Coordinates of C-alpha atoms in Angstrom, one line a residue:
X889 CA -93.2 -29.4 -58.5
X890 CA -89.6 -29.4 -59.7
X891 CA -87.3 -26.2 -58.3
X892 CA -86.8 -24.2 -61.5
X893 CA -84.2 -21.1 -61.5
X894 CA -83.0 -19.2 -64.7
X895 CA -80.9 -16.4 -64.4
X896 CA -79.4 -13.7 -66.8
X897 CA -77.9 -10.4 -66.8
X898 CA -77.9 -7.8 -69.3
X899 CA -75.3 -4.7 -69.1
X900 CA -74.7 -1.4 -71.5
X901 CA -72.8 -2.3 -74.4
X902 CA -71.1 0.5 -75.3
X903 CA -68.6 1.3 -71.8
X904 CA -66.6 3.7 -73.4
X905 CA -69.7 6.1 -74.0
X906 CA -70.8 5.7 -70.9
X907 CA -67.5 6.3 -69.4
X908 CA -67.5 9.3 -71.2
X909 CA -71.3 10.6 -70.3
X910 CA -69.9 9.5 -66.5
X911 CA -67.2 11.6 -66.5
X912 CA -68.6 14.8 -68.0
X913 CA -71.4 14.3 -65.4
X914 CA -69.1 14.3 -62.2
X915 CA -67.3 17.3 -63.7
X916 CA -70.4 19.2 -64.0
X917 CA -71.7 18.5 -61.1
X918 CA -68.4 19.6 -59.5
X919 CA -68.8 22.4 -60.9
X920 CA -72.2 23.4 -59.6
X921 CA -70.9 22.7 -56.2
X922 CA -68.2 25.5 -56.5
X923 CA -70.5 28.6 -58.1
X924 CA -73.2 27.2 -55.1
X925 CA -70.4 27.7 -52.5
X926 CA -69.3 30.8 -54.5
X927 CA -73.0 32.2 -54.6
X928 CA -73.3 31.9 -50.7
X929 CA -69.6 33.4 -50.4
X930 CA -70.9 36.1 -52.4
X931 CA -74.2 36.8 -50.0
X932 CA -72.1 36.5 -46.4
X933 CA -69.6 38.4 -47.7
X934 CA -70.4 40.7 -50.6
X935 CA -69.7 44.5 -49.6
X936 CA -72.7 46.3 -48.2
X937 CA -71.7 49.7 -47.4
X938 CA -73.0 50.0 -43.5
X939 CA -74.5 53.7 -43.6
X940 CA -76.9 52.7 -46.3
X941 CA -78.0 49.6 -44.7
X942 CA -80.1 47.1 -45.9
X943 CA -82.2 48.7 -49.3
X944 CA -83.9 47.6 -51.9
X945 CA -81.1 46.8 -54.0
X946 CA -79.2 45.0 -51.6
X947 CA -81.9 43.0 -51.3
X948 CA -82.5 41.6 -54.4
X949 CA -78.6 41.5 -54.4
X950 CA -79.2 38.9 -51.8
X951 CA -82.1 37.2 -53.1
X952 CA -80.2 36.8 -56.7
X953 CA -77.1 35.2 -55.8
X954 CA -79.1 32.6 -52.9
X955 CA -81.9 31.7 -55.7
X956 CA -78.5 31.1 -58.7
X957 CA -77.0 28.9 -54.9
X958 CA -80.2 26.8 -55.0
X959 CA -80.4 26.1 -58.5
X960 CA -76.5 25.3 -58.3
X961 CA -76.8 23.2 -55.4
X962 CA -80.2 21.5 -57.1
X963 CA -77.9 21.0 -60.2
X964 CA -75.3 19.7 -58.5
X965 CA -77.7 17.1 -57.0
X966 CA -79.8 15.8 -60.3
X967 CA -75.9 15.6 -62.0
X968 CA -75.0 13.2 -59.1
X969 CA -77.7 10.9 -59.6
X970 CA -78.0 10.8 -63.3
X971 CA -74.4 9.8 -63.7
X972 CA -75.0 6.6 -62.8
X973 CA -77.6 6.1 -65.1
X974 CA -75.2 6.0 -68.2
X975 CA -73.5 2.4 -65.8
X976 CA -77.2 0.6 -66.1
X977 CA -77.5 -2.9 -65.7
X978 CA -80.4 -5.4 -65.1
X979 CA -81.0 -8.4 -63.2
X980 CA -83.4 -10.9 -64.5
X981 CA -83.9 -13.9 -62.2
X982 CA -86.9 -16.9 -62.8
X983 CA -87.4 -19.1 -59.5
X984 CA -90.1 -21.6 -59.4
X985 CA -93.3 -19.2 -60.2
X986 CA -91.4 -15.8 -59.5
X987 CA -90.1 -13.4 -62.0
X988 CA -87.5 -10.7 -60.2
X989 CA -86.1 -7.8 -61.8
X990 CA -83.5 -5.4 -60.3
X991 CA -81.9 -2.5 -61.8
X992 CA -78.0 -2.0 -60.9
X993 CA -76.6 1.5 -61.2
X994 CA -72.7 1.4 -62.0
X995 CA -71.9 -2.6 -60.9
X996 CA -72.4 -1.6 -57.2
X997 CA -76.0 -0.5 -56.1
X998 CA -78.6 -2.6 -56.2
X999 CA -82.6 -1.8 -57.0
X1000 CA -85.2 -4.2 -56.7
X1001 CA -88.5 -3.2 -59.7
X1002 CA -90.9 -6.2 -59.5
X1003 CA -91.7 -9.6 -57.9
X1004 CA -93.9 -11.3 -60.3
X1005 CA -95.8 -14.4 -60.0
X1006 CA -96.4 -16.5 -62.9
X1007 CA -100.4 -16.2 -62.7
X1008 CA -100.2 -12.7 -62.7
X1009 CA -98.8 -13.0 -66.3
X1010 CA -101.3 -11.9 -69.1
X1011 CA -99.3 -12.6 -72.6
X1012 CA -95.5 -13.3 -73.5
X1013 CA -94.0 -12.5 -76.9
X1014 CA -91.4 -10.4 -79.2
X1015 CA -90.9 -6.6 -79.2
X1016 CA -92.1 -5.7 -82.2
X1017 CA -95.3 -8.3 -82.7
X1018 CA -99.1 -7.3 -83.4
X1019 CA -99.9 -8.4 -79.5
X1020 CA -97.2 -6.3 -78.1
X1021 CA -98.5 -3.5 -80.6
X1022 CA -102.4 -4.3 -79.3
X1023 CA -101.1 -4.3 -75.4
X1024 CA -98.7 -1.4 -76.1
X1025 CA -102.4 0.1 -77.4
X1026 CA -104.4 -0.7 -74.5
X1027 CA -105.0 2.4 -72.3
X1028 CA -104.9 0.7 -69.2
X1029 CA -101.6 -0.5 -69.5
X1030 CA -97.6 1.5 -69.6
X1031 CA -94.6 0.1 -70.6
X1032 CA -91.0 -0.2 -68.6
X1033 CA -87.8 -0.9 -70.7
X1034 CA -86.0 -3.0 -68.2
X1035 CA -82.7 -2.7 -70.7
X1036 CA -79.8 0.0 -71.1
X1037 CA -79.7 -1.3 -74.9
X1038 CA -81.4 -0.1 -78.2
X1039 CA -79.9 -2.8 -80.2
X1040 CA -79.8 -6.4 -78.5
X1041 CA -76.5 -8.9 -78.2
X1042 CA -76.0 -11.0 -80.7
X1043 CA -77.3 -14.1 -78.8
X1044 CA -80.7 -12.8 -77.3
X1045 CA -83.6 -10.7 -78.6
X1046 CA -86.0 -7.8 -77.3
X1047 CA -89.2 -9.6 -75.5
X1048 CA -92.0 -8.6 -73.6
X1049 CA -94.1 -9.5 -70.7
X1050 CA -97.5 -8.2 -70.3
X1051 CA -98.2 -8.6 -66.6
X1052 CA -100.5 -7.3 -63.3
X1053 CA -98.2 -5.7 -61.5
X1054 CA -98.4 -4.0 -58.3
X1055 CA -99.0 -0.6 -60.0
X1056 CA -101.3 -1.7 -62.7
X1057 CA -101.0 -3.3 -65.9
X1058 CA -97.4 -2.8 -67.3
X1059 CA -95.3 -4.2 -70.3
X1060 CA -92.1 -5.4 -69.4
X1061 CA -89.2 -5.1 -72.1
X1062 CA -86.8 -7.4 -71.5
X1063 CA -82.9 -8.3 -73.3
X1064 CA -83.1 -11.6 -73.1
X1065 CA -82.2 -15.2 -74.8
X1066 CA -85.3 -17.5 -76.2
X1067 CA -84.5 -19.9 -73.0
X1068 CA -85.5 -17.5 -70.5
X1069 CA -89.1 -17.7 -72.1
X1070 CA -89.5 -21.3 -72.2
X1071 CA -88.3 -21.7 -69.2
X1072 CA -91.4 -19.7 -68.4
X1073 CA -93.6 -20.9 -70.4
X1074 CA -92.6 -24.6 -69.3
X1075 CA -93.3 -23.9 -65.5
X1076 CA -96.4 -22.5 -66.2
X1077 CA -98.0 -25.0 -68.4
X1078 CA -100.1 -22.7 -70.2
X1079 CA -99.6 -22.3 -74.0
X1080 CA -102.1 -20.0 -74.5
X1081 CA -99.7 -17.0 -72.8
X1082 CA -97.1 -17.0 -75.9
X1083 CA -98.5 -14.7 -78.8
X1084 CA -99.9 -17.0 -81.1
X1085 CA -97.4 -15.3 -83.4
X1086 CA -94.1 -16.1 -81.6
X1087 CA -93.4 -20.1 -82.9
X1088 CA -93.8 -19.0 -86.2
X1089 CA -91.4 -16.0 -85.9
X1090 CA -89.2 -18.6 -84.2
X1091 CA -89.0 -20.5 -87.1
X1092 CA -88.9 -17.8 -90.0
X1093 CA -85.6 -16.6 -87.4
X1094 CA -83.8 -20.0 -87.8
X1095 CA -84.6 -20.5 -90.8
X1096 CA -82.9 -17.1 -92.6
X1097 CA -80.3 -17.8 -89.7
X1098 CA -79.2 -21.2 -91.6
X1099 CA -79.2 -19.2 -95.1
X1100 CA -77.0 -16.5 -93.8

């Protein structure tokens, strides 16, 4: 069989907002990191008078200003990591019977999701459709939103792959152009995986496409 590879990326549209989110993040998180250090400070060196020793109230002194330097330091961590979530990116690639997705958090580090073989894939189709709204339905199945995007780029659309994944049934959104899916849908030789729906939305799409 012919070596088949399709590759696209798709990246957060708006970078100012996310530059923005970014920024207020680091700051934050900064910030945590200084009233932790400040909260310890407070507990190695706070003024205990030495003929009363250690009471009650010193002791919930203590235990105060250490549990406010865990949940600073705690904060300080979960601020870290989320403000890379605002710089999402996804990788999807297609080679010869494999379907790869990666995540990429601000341009740099790299997360590999899935490694999916095309006969593991159940139905193909739009966001949106009556199949992706009966396998949305289905109890035994969750849905990933592989994209940073509510609203997709002019020149690709919101589609879905219903799949048997390594962790169970999942739906995987994807922000993709029409090409990605027939590239699919051409290596796999099996029609009966598109939503019976799909060619005709195809169609109705082109068609109010030329009119506009």
């Amino acid at each position: 069989m012919q070596e088949v590879f399709y590759e696209e990326s798709v990246d957060t549209h708006n970078l100012s907002a996310a530059k923005r989110r970014y920024l207020i993040y680091k700051i934050f998180s900064i910030l945590s990191v200084v009233l932790g250090v400040f909260s310890l400070l407070n507990v190695l060196f706070g003024q205990i008078d030495p003929e009363q020793g250690i009471t009650k109230s010193v002791v919930i002194y203590i235990v105060m200003w250490l549990v406010f330097a865990a949940l600073m330091f705690f904060l300080a961590v979960f601020l870290a990591k989320k403000k890379h979530a605002f710089y999402l990116s996804y990788d999807y690639t297609f080679v010869s019977g494999d379907l790869r997705i990666s995540k990429v958090f601000h341009g740099r580090k790299r997360k590999h999701l899935y490694s999916i073989s095309t006969d593991r894939i159940i139905k193909m189709g739009r966001v949106g459709s009556d199949s992706y709204a009966k396998a949305k339905a289905s109890p035994d199945t969750k849905e990933d939103i592989l994209t940073p995007n509510v609203e997709a780029e002019e020149d690709k659309e919101f589609f879905y792959i219903h799949a048997q994944t390594n962790v169970g049934k999942k739906i995987l959104v994807l922000e993709c152009r029409i090409q990605m899916i027939y590239t699919i849908l051409r290596f796999m030789n099996r029609p009966n995986i598109l939503e019976t729906e799909f060619n005709k939305q195809t169609i109705a799409a082109k068609t109010a496409s030329k009119q506009n």
